[in-house]
PDB file of C-alpha atoms in Angstrom:
ATOM      1  CA  MET H 194      15.487   2.563  11.554  1.00  0.00           C
ATOM      2  CA  LYS H 195      15.075   6.298  12.202  1.00  0.00           C
ATOM      3  CA  GLY H 196      12.163   8.316  10.849  1.00  0.00           C
ATOM      4  CA  ILE H 197      11.899  11.818   9.404  1.00  0.00           C
ATOM      5  CA  VAL H 198       8.687  13.745   8.769  1.00  0.00           C
ATOM      6  CA  LEU H 199       9.333  16.665   6.429  1.00  0.00           C
ATOM      7  CA  ALA H 200       6.807  19.280   7.543  1.00  0.00           C
ATOM      8  CA  GLY H 201       8.501  22.393   6.204  1.00  0.00           C
ATOM      9  CA  GLY H 202       7.757  24.393   3.087  1.00  0.00           C
ATOM     10  CA  ASN H 203       5.588  27.428   2.588  1.00  0.00           C
ATOM     11  CA  GLY H 204       2.443  25.593   1.534  1.00  0.00           C
ATOM     12  CA  THR H 205       1.818  28.080  -1.260  1.00  0.00           C
ATOM     13  CA  ARG H 206      -0.869  25.900  -2.842  1.00  0.00           C
ATOM     14  CA  LEU H 207      -2.923  26.196   0.345  1.00  0.00           C
ATOM     15  CA  GLN H 208      -2.690  29.939   0.811  1.00  0.00           C
ATOM     16  CA  PRO H 209      -4.193  31.908   2.510  1.00  0.00           C
ATOM     17  CA  LEU H 210      -4.616  29.035   4.999  1.00  0.00           C
ATOM     18  CA  THR H 211      -0.848  28.623   5.330  1.00  0.00           C
ATOM     19  CA  LEU H 212      -0.160  32.319   5.806  1.00  0.00           C
ATOM     20  CA  VAL H 213      -0.990  31.823   9.492  1.00  0.00           C
ATOM     21  CA  GLY H 214       0.230  28.291  10.150  1.00  0.00           C
ATOM     22  CA  SER H 215       1.665  25.020   8.932  1.00  0.00           C
ATOM     23  CA  LYS H 216      -0.310  22.984   6.412  1.00  0.00           C
ATOM     24  CA  GLN H 217       0.767  19.848   8.290  1.00  0.00           C
ATOM     25  CA  LEU H 218      -1.286  21.079  11.252  1.00  0.00           C
ATOM     26  CA  ALA H 219      -4.388  21.717   9.144  1.00  0.00           C
ATOM     27  CA  PRO H 220      -7.271  19.394  10.067  1.00  0.00           C
ATOM     28  CA  VAL H 221      -7.932  16.332   7.958  1.00  0.00           C
ATOM     29  CA  TYR H 222     -11.375  15.554   9.321  1.00  0.00           C
ATOM     30  CA  ASP H 223     -10.802  14.915  13.049  1.00  0.00           C
ATOM     31  CA  LYS H 224      -7.053  15.242  13.555  1.00  0.00           C
ATOM     32  CA  PRO H 225      -4.034  17.255  12.377  1.00  0.00           C
ATOM     33  CA  MET H 226      -2.650  16.270   9.000  1.00  0.00           C
ATOM     34  CA  ILE H 227       0.692  15.210  10.479  1.00  0.00           C
ATOM     35  CA  TYR H 228      -0.957  12.385  12.456  1.00  0.00           C
ATOM     36  CA  TYR H 229      -1.336  10.388   9.231  1.00  0.00           C
ATOM     37  CA  PRO H 230       2.326  10.303   8.102  1.00  0.00           C
ATOM     38  CA  MET H 231       3.422   9.887  11.723  1.00  0.00           C
ATOM     39  CA  SER H 232       1.185   6.838  12.017  1.00  0.00           C
ATOM     40  CA  VAL H 233       2.775   5.293   8.909  1.00  0.00           C
ATOM     41  CA  LEU H 234       6.225   5.497  10.494  1.00  0.00           C
ATOM     42  CA  MET H 235       4.878   4.036  13.731  1.00  0.00           C
ATOM     43  CA  LEU H 236       3.219   1.117  11.907  1.00  0.00           C
ATOM     44  CA  THR H 237       6.560   0.426  10.235  1.00  0.00           C
ATOM     45  CA  GLY H 238       7.968  -0.032  13.735  1.00  0.00           C
ATOM     46  CA  ILE H 239       9.781   3.304  14.001  1.00  0.00           C
ATOM     47  CA  ASP H 240       9.786   4.983  17.413  1.00  0.00           C
ATOM     48  CA  ASP H 241      12.549   7.578  16.881  1.00  0.00           C
ATOM     49  CA  VAL H 242      11.375  10.439  14.667  1.00  0.00           C
ATOM     50  CA  LEU H 243      12.630  13.869  13.617  1.00  0.00           C
ATOM     51  CA  ILE H 244      10.085  16.495  12.551  1.00  0.00           C
ATOM     52  CA  ILE H 245      11.543  19.144  10.229  1.00  0.00           C
ATOM     53  CA  ALA H 246       9.507  22.348  10.143  1.00  0.00           C
ATOM     54  CA  ARG H 247       9.736  26.087   9.630  1.00  0.00           C
ATOM     55  CA  PRO H 248      11.417  27.813  12.593  1.00  0.00           C
ATOM     56  CA  THR H 249       8.242  29.721  13.500  1.00  0.00           C
ATOM     57  CA  GLU H 250       6.211  26.505  13.729  1.00  0.00           C
ATOM     58  CA  ILE H 251       8.448  24.114  15.646  1.00  0.00           C
ATOM     59  CA  ASP H 252       6.863  25.107  18.963  1.00  0.00           C
ATOM     60  CA  LEU H 253       3.435  24.218  17.567  1.00  0.00           C
ATOM     61  CA  PHE H 254       4.570  20.688  16.714  1.00  0.00           C
ATOM     62  CA  ARG H 255       6.275  20.450  20.095  1.00  0.00           C
ATOM     63  CA  ARG H 256       2.985  21.349  21.802  1.00  0.00           C
ATOM     64  CA  LEU H 257       1.349  18.519  19.887  1.00  0.00           C
ATOM     65  CA  PHE H 258       3.902  15.746  20.462  1.00  0.00           C
ATOM     66  CA  GLY H 259       6.331  16.969  23.128  1.00  0.00           C
ATOM     67  CA  ASP H 260       9.408  14.780  23.260  1.00  0.00           C
ATOM     68  CA  GLY H 261       7.335  11.762  22.203  1.00  0.00           C
ATOM     69  CA  GLY H 262       7.529  10.104  25.611  1.00  0.00           C
ATOM     70  CA  ARG H 263       3.756  10.000  26.037  1.00  0.00           C
ATOM     71  CA  LEU H 264       3.594   7.806  22.944  1.00  0.00           C
ATOM     72  CA  GLY H 265       6.565   5.689  23.994  1.00  0.00           C
ATOM     73  CA  MET H 266       8.677   7.368  21.328  1.00  0.00           C
ATOM     74  CA  ARG H 267      11.493   9.831  20.928  1.00  0.00           C
ATOM     75  CA  ILE H 268      10.523  12.846  18.837  1.00  0.00           C
ATOM     76  CA  ASP H 269      13.034  15.585  18.025  1.00  0.00           C
ATOM     77  CA  TYR H 270      12.711  18.755  15.968  1.00  0.00           C
ATOM     78  CA  ALA H 271      14.853  20.630  13.474  1.00  0.00           C
ATOM     79  CA  ALA H 272      14.337  23.890  11.602  1.00  0.00           C
ATOM     80  CA  GLN H 273      14.390  24.341   7.845  1.00  0.00           C
ATOM     81  CA  ASP H 274      14.598  28.094   7.402  1.00  0.00           C
ATOM     82  CA  GLU H 275      13.520  27.982   3.760  1.00  0.00           C
ATOM     83  CA  PRO H 276      12.359  25.316   1.316  1.00  0.00           C
ATOM     84  CA  ARG H 277      15.339  23.700  -0.405  1.00  0.00           C
ATOM     85  CA  GLY H 278      13.812  20.507  -1.769  1.00  0.00           C
ATOM     86  CA  ILE H 279      12.903  17.159  -0.250  1.00  0.00           C
ATOM     87  CA  ALA H 280      16.496  15.884  -0.223  1.00  0.00           C
ATOM     88  CA  ASP H 281      17.480  18.784   2.038  1.00  0.00           C
ATOM     89  CA  ALA H 282      15.900  16.721   4.813  1.00  0.00           C
ATOM     90  CA  PHE H 283      19.005  14.512   4.838  1.00  0.00           C
ATOM     91  CA  ARG H 284      21.257  17.511   5.425  1.00  0.00           C
ATOM     92  CA  VAL H 285      19.043  19.033   8.091  1.00  0.00           C
ATOM     93  CA  GLY H 286      18.531  15.612   9.671  1.00  0.00           C
ATOM     94  CA  ALA H 287      22.093  14.280   9.370  1.00  0.00           C
ATOM     95  CA  ASP H 288      22.712  14.353  13.118  1.00  0.00           C
ATOM     96  CA  HIS H 289      19.439  12.529  13.720  1.00  0.00           C
ATOM     97  CA  ILE H 290      20.193   9.768  11.235  1.00  0.00           C
ATOM     98  CA  LYS H 291      23.777   9.288  12.480  1.00  0.00           C
ATOM     99  CA  GLY H 292      24.693   6.543  10.049  1.00  0.00           C
ATOM    100  CA  GLU H 293      21.525   4.484  10.521  1.00  0.00           C
ATOM    101  CA  GLU H 294      18.833   3.436   8.083  1.00  0.00           C
ATOM    102  CA  CYS H 295      15.983   5.915   7.820  1.00  0.00           C
ATOM    103  CA  ALA H 296      12.488   6.408   6.466  1.00  0.00           C
ATOM    104  CA  LEU H 297      11.470   9.786   5.051  1.00  0.00           C
ATOM    105  CA  ILE H 298       7.805  10.698   4.694  1.00  0.00           C
ATOM    106  CA  LEU H 299       6.271  13.962   3.576  1.00  0.00           C
ATOM    107  CA  GLY H 300       4.070  15.586   6.169  1.00  0.00           C
ATOM    108  CA  ASP H 301       1.141  16.064   3.796  1.00  0.00           C
ATOM    109  CA  ASN H 302       0.871  12.454   2.555  1.00  0.00           C
ATOM    110  CA  LEU H 303      -1.827  10.046   3.704  1.00  0.00           C
ATOM    111  CA  PHE H 304      -1.631   6.279   3.164  1.00  0.00           C
ATOM    112  CA  HIS H 305      -4.209   3.657   4.058  1.00  0.00           C
ATOM    113  CA  GLY H 306      -4.914   0.167   2.832  1.00  0.00           C
ATOM    114  CA  ALA H 307      -4.992  -3.575   3.207  1.00  0.00           C
ATOM    115  CA  LYS H 308      -1.789  -5.144   4.543  1.00  0.00           C
ATOM    116  CA  LEU H 309       0.074  -1.842   4.222  1.00  0.00           C
ATOM    117  CA  PRO H 310       1.885  -2.058   7.610  1.00  0.00           C
ATOM    118  CA  SER H 311       3.245  -5.556   6.971  1.00  0.00           C
ATOM    119  CA  ARG H 312       4.251  -4.563   3.440  1.00  0.00           C
ATOM    120  CA  LEU H 313       6.193  -1.576   4.773  1.00  0.00           C
ATOM    121  CA  ARG H 314       7.930  -3.620   7.473  1.00  0.00           C
ATOM    122  CA  ARG H 315       8.945  -6.273   4.966  1.00  0.00           C
ATOM    123  CA  ALA H 316      10.291  -3.640   2.558  1.00  0.00           C
ATOM    124  CA  ALA H 317      12.379  -2.143   5.367  1.00  0.00           C
ATOM    125  CA  GLN H 318      13.785  -5.550   6.318  1.00  0.00           C
ATOM    126  CA  GLU H 319      14.675  -6.513   2.740  1.00  0.00           C
ATOM    127  CA  MET H 320      16.108  -3.138   1.695  1.00  0.00           C
ATOM    128  CA  ARG H 321      19.359  -3.304  -0.305  1.00  0.00           C
ATOM    129  CA  GLY H 322      19.989   0.434  -0.530  1.00  0.00           C
ATOM    130  CA  CYS H 323      16.783   2.363  -0.969  1.00  0.00           C
ATOM    131  CA  VAL H 324      13.120   1.515  -1.414  1.00  0.00           C
ATOM    132  CA  LEU H 325      10.643   3.721  -3.205  1.00  0.00           C
ATOM    133  CA  PHE H 326       6.992   2.945  -3.663  1.00  0.00           C
ATOM    134  CA  GLY H 327       4.827   2.974  -6.758  1.00  0.00           C
ATOM    135  CA  HIS H 328       1.172   3.930  -6.906  1.00  0.00           C
ATOM    136  CA  GLN H 329      -0.950   3.849 -10.042  1.00  0.00           C
ATOM    137  CA  VAL H 330      -2.425   7.267 -10.884  1.00  0.00           C
ATOM    138  CA  ALA H 331      -4.474   8.792 -13.684  1.00  0.00           C
ATOM    139  CA  GLU H 332      -2.174  11.763 -14.348  1.00  0.00           C
ATOM    140  CA  PRO H 333       1.435  10.683 -13.668  1.00  0.00           C
ATOM    141  CA  GLN H 334       2.901  13.787 -15.318  1.00  0.00           C
ATOM    142  CA  HIS H 335       2.281  15.666 -12.066  1.00  0.00           C
ATOM    143  CA  PHE H 336       4.568  13.376 -10.047  1.00  0.00           C
ATOM    144  CA  GLY H 337       7.865  11.601 -10.023  1.00  0.00           C
ATOM    145  CA  VAL H 338       7.350   8.539 -12.232  1.00  0.00           C
ATOM    146  CA  ALA H 339       8.925   5.081 -11.982  1.00  0.00           C
ATOM    147  CA  GLU H 340       9.461   2.854 -15.008  1.00  0.00           C
ATOM    148  CA  ILE H 341       9.776  -0.897 -14.569  1.00  0.00           C
ATOM    149  CA  ASP H 342      10.719  -3.693 -16.967  1.00  0.00           C
ATOM    150  CA  ALA H 343       8.807  -6.882 -17.766  1.00  0.00           C
ATOM    151  CA  LYS H 344      10.166  -8.489 -14.593  1.00  0.00           C
ATOM    152  CA  GLY H 345       9.012  -5.629 -12.413  1.00  0.00           C
ATOM    153  CA  GLN H 346      12.514  -4.278 -11.890  1.00  0.00           C
ATOM    154  CA  LEU H 347      13.008  -0.524 -11.601  1.00  0.00           C
ATOM    155  CA  ILE H 348      14.846   0.866 -14.648  1.00  0.00           C
ATOM    156  CA  SER H 349      14.244   4.629 -14.642  1.00  0.00           C
ATOM    157  CA  ILE H 350      12.933   7.546 -12.584  1.00  0.00           C
ATOM    158  CA  GLU H 351      11.629  10.781 -14.081  1.00  0.00           C
ATOM    159  CA  GLU H 352      10.475  13.951 -12.343  1.00  0.00           C
ATOM    160  CA  LYS H 353       7.125  15.232 -13.681  1.00  0.00           C
ATOM    161  CA  PRO H 354       7.773  14.100 -17.274  1.00  0.00           C
ATOM    162  CA  GLU H 355       5.729  15.602 -20.098  1.00  0.00           C
ATOM    163  CA  HIS H 356       5.353  12.121 -21.601  1.00  0.00           C
ATOM    164  CA  PRO H 357       5.454   9.585 -18.733  1.00  0.00           C
ATOM    165  CA  ARG H 358       6.783   6.117 -19.472  1.00  0.00           C
ATOM    166  CA  SER H 359       4.365   4.574 -16.981  1.00  0.00           C
ATOM    167  CA  ASN H 360       1.475   5.493 -14.709  1.00  0.00           C
ATOM    168  CA  LEU H 361       3.372   4.561 -11.531  1.00  0.00           C
ATOM    169  CA  ALA H 362       3.758   7.711  -9.459  1.00  0.00           C
ATOM    170  CA  ILE H 363       6.275   7.810  -6.601  1.00  0.00           C
ATOM    171  CA  PRO H 364       4.567   8.880  -3.351  1.00  0.00           C
ATOM    172  CA  GLY H 365       6.290  10.835  -0.599  1.00  0.00           C
ATOM    173  CA  LEU H 366       7.573   7.831   1.357  1.00  0.00           C
ATOM    174  CA  TYR H 367      11.097   6.442   1.003  1.00  0.00           C
ATOM    175  CA  PHE H 368      13.422   4.058   2.866  1.00  0.00           C
ATOM    176  CA  PHE H 369      17.209   4.520   2.757  1.00  0.00           C
ATOM    177  CA  ASP H 370      20.317   2.833   4.079  1.00  0.00           C
ATOM    178  CA  ASP H 371      23.073   4.589   6.016  1.00  0.00           C
ATOM    179  CA  THR H 372      24.743   6.103   2.931  1.00  0.00           C
ATOM    180  CA  VAL H 373      21.919   8.532   2.150  1.00  0.00           C
ATOM    181  CA  THR H 374      23.457  11.490   3.992  1.00  0.00           C
ATOM    182  CA  ASP H 375      26.698  11.124   2.020  1.00  0.00           C
ATOM    183  CA  ILE H 376      24.745  11.021  -1.240  1.00  0.00           C
ATOM    184  CA  ALA H 377      22.728  14.088  -0.237  1.00  0.00           C
ATOM    185  CA  GLN H 378      25.869  16.016   0.665  1.00  0.00           C
ATOM    186  CA  GLY H 379      27.167  15.467  -2.857  1.00  0.00           C
ATOM    187  CA  LEU H 380      24.056  16.794  -4.615  1.00  0.00           C
ATOM    188  CA  ARG H 381      24.016  19.947  -6.667  1.00  0.00           C
ATOM    189  CA  PRO H 382      20.895  22.135  -6.561  1.00  0.00           C
ATOM    190  CA  SER H 383      18.553  21.870  -9.521  1.00  0.00           C
ATOM    191  CA  ALA H 384      17.618  24.771 -11.785  1.00  0.00           C
ATOM    192  CA  ARG H 385      14.961  25.610  -9.173  1.00  0.00           C
ATOM    193  CA  GLY H 386      17.671  25.842  -6.523  1.00  0.00           C
ATOM    194  CA  GLU H 387      16.440  22.710  -4.742  1.00  0.00           C
ATOM    195  CA  LEU H 388      17.969  19.399  -3.742  1.00  0.00           C
ATOM    196  CA  GLU H 389      15.804  16.917  -5.617  1.00  0.00           C
ATOM    197  CA  ILE H 390      14.812  13.587  -4.099  1.00  0.00           C
ATOM    198  CA  THR H 391      14.803  12.195  -7.637  1.00  0.00           C
ATOM    199  CA  ASP H 392      18.570  12.745  -7.823  1.00  0.00           C
ATOM    200  CA  VAL H 393      19.039  10.745  -4.617  1.00  0.00           C
ATOM    201  CA  LEU H 394      16.925   7.902  -5.978  1.00  0.00           C
ATOM    202  CA  ARG H 395      18.819   7.923  -9.274  1.00  0.00           C
ATOM    203  CA  ALA H 396      22.123   7.686  -7.431  1.00  0.00           C
ATOM    204  CA  TYR H 397      20.956   4.475  -5.779  1.00  0.00           C
ATOM    205  CA  LEU H 398      19.517   3.210  -9.076  1.00  0.00           C
ATOM    206  CA  ALA H 399      22.856   3.804 -10.829  1.00  0.00           C
ATOM    207  CA  GLU H 400      24.503   1.606  -8.197  1.00  0.00           C
ATOM    208  CA  GLY H 401      21.872  -1.114  -8.632  1.00  0.00           C
ATOM    209  CA  ARG H 402      20.605  -0.603  -5.090  1.00  0.00           C
ATOM    210  CA  ALA H 403      17.127   0.868  -5.657  1.00  0.00           C
ATOM    211  CA  ASP H 404      13.979  -1.235  -5.445  1.00  0.00           C
ATOM    212  CA  LEU H 405      10.385  -0.295  -6.157  1.00  0.00           C
ATOM    213  CA  VAL H 406       7.487  -1.752  -4.183  1.00  0.00           C
ATOM    214  CA  TRP H 407       4.105  -1.379  -5.830  1.00  0.00           C
ATOM    215  CA  LEU H 408       1.535  -0.417  -3.214  1.00  0.00           C
ATOM    216  CA  GLY H 409      -1.263  -2.106  -5.134  1.00  0.00           C
ATOM    217  CA  ARG H 410      -4.888  -1.245  -5.791  1.00  0.00           C
ATOM    218  CA  GLY H 411      -5.938  -1.888  -2.215  1.00  0.00           C
ATOM    219  CA  VAL H 412      -3.922   1.081  -0.922  1.00  0.00           C
ATOM    220  CA  THR H 413      -5.116   4.684  -0.988  1.00  0.00           C
ATOM    221  CA  TRP H 414      -2.520   7.444  -1.279  1.00  0.00           C
ATOM    222  CA  LEU H 415      -3.521  11.088  -0.961  1.00  0.00           C
ATOM    223  CA  ASP H 416      -1.295  14.148  -1.272  1.00  0.00           C
ATOM    224  CA  THR H 417      -3.186  16.759   0.753  1.00  0.00           C
ATOM    225  CA  GLY H 418      -1.300  19.794  -0.518  1.00  0.00           C
ATOM    226  CA  THR H 419      -4.194  21.540  -2.293  1.00  0.00           C
ATOM    227  CA  HIS H 420      -7.583  22.754  -1.161  1.00  0.00           C
ATOM    228  CA  GLU H 421      -9.377  20.112  -3.232  1.00  0.00           C
ATOM    229  CA  SER H 422      -7.143  17.257  -2.094  1.00  0.00           C
ATOM    230  CA  LEU H 423      -7.429  18.412   1.523  1.00  0.00           C
ATOM    231  CA  LEU H 424     -11.210  18.253   1.231  1.00  0.00           C
ATOM    232  CA  ASP H 425     -11.028  14.861  -0.516  1.00  0.00           C
ATOM    233  CA  ALA H 426      -8.808  13.520   2.265  1.00  0.00           C
ATOM    234  CA  GLY H 427     -11.229  14.697   4.935  1.00  0.00           C
ATOM    235  CA  ARG H 428     -14.109  12.985   3.162  1.00  0.00           C
ATOM    236  CA  PHE H 429     -12.080   9.799   2.726  1.00  0.00           C
ATOM    237  CA  VAL H 430     -11.171   9.691   6.418  1.00  0.00           C
ATOM    238  CA  ARG H 431     -14.741  10.445   7.493  1.00  0.00           C
ATOM    239  CA  ASP H 432     -16.279   7.796   5.240  1.00  0.00           C
ATOM    240  CA  THR H 433     -13.685   5.120   6.045  1.00  0.00           C
ATOM    241  CA  GLN H 434     -13.988   5.667   9.785  1.00  0.00           C
ATOM    242  CA  HIS H 435     -17.787   5.670   9.611  1.00  0.00           C
ATOM    243  CA  HIS H 436     -18.003   2.406   7.656  1.00  0.00           C
ATOM    244  CA  GLN H 437     -15.188   0.549   9.436  1.00  0.00           C
ATOM    245  CA  GLY H 438     -15.774   1.755  12.982  1.00  0.00           C
ATOM    246  CA  THR H 439     -12.086   2.572  13.418  1.00  0.00           C
ATOM    247  CA  ARG H 440      -9.945   5.729  13.277  1.00  0.00           C
ATOM    248  CA  LEU H 441      -7.239   6.336  10.697  1.00  0.00           C
ATOM    249  CA  GLY H 442      -3.981   7.819  11.948  1.00  0.00           C
ATOM    250  CA  CYS H 443      -4.871   7.414  15.628  1.00  0.00           C
ATOM    251  CA  VAL H 444      -1.352   7.652  17.040  1.00  0.00           C
ATOM    252  CA  GLU H 445      -2.362   6.766  20.616  1.00  0.00           C
ATOM    253  CA  GLU H 446      -4.050   3.537  19.528  1.00  0.00           C
ATOM    254  CA  ILE H 447      -1.182   2.626  17.219  1.00  0.00           C
ATOM    255  CA  ALA H 448       1.356   3.250  19.986  1.00  0.00           C
ATOM    256  CA  MET H 449      -0.562   0.816  22.178  1.00  0.00           C
ATOM    257  CA  TYR H 450      -0.875  -1.916  19.548  1.00  0.00           C
ATOM    258  CA  MET H 451       2.781  -1.558  18.558  1.00  0.00           C
ATOM    259  CA  GLY H 452       3.784  -2.013  22.196  1.00  0.00           C
ATOM    260  CA  PHE H 453       5.239   1.483  22.555  1.00  0.00           C
ATOM    261  CA  ILE H 454       2.911   2.232  25.499  1.00  0.00           C
ATOM    262  CA  SER H 455       0.724   0.236  27.853  1.00  0.00           C
ATOM    263  CA  THR H 456      -3.030  -0.153  27.652  1.00  0.00           C
ATOM    264  CA  GLU H 457      -3.357   1.990  30.767  1.00  0.00           C
ATOM    265  CA  ALA H 458      -1.230   4.771  29.269  1.00  0.00           C
ATOM    266  CA  CYS H 459      -3.344   4.747  26.119  1.00  0.00           C
ATOM    267  CA  TYR H 460      -6.521   4.996  28.182  1.00  0.00           C
ATOM    268  CA  GLU H 461      -5.142   7.988  30.077  1.00  0.00           C
ATOM    269  CA  LEU H 462      -4.252   9.762  26.838  1.00  0.00           C
ATOM    270  CA  GLY H 463      -7.818   9.268  25.688  1.00  0.00           C
ATOM    271  CA  ALA H 464      -9.226  10.433  29.012  1.00  0.00           C
ATOM    272  CA  GLU H 465      -7.405  13.742  28.610  1.00  0.00           C
ATOM    273  CA  MET H 466      -9.514  14.295  25.476  1.00  0.00           C
ATOM    274  CA  SER H 467     -12.706  12.677  26.766  1.00  0.00           C
ATOM    275  CA  GLY H 468     -14.766  15.690  25.766  1.00  0.00           C
ATOM    276  CA  SER H 469     -14.254  14.763  22.090  1.00  0.00           C
ATOM    277  CA  PRO H 470     -15.347  11.707  20.084  1.00  0.00           C
ATOM    278  CA  TYR H 471     -11.678  11.124  19.277  1.00  0.00           C
ATOM    279  CA  GLY H 472     -10.724  10.938  22.948  1.00  0.00           C
ATOM    280  CA  ARG H 473     -13.581   8.603  23.747  1.00  0.00           C
ATOM    281  CA  TYR H 474     -12.545   6.362  20.855  1.00  0.00           C
ATOM    282  CA  VAL H 475      -9.015   6.112  22.285  1.00  0.00           C
ATOM    283  CA  MET H 476     -10.473   5.161  25.678  1.00  0.00           C
ATOM    284  CA  ASP H 477     -12.754   2.539  24.093  1.00  0.00           C
ATOM    285  CA  SER H 478      -9.842   1.132  22.094  1.00  0.00           C
ATOM    286  CA  ALA H 479      -7.830   0.725  25.295  1.00  0.00           C
ATOM    287  CA  ARG H 480     -10.788  -1.053  26.937  1.00  0.00           C
ATOM    288  CA  ARG H 481     -11.114  -3.431  23.979  1.00  0.00           C
ATOM    289  CA  HIS H 482      -7.395  -4.109  23.991  1.00  0.00           C
ATOM    290  CA  ARG H 483      -7.502  -4.946  27.677  1.00  0.00           C
ATOM    291  CA  LEU H 484     -10.119  -7.624  26.960  1.00  0.00           C
ATOM    292  CA  ASN H 485      -8.537  -8.882  23.739  1.00  0.00           C
ATOM    293  CA  PRO H 486      -4.836  -7.916  23.587  1.00  0.00           C
ATOM    294  CA  ALA H 487      -3.164  -7.122  20.256  1.00  0.00           C
ATOM    295  CA  PRO H 488      -5.328  -8.713  17.578  1.00  0.00           C
ATOM    296  CA  ALA H 489      -3.011  -9.283  14.644  1.00  0.00           C
ATOM    297  CA  SER H 490      -5.583  -7.928  12.190  1.00  0.00           C
ATOM    298  CA  PHE H 491      -5.021  -4.369  13.435  1.00  0.00           C
ATOM    299  CA  LEU H 492      -1.437  -4.338  12.208  1.00  0.00           C
ATOM    300  CA  GLU H 493      -2.490  -5.685   8.812  1.00  0.00           C
ATOM    301  CA  GLU H 494      -5.022  -2.969   8.006  1.00  0.00           C
TER     302      GLU H 494
END
């Protein structure tokens, strides 16, 4: 399965911060925002990722990740010259997908919770066409909303409805089979001039090939696209890391535990940042892994 991180857009809700840079590079406590969605793809087992960004910011992402080799991955880049909706990612990324299954995640979404990695990997393995995820929220009218029947089967998808039929919001994480690029090519822009991800999901639903996986109460989902939510995310990461003694979205550690890189390579990546608590954590994680290789609990967090 290929991965796509959509890190484009103008970030208007975060202005003036985004007048001088990408919101996906804004700090969420101790690391760039994009580390969190990247880590979700990695925990799903994906090591081939395309980052879609504004043309003026691609070099910044490249400075951060390079070609991905240091993490045992392949990371490519593509430019989206102007925002044209989430589904535009499948047109921009068509050459990257090349007829394979793919996972799309928005670059400002943070996920964390019990058994999330294994749940994502199972959803990818059992996918019939596309998988979208449901997360219970207090104000679903601000999101895409999924409606399910008494058996838990997906029956409708609405985009920011005035009167939602459920409180299951659809976060910015989706799995698709190899027909998604063909579906995206056939889309017509909405009244806003955008290619809507909801239209892609409805196309799969009409064919009976869309499944919803409820993330459950043990999973936290944060959309960090506003000043308040960015601050909330930073507090959440700080508090969780402090109480659990681990680091959320630590791509070097995840690469090691997923087997993308060796323990020694992980240690060296940490040593390059040894002047920071983050770097020293990566080094300590590599030391612990050397003594107790790959505890299964890490991949279930």
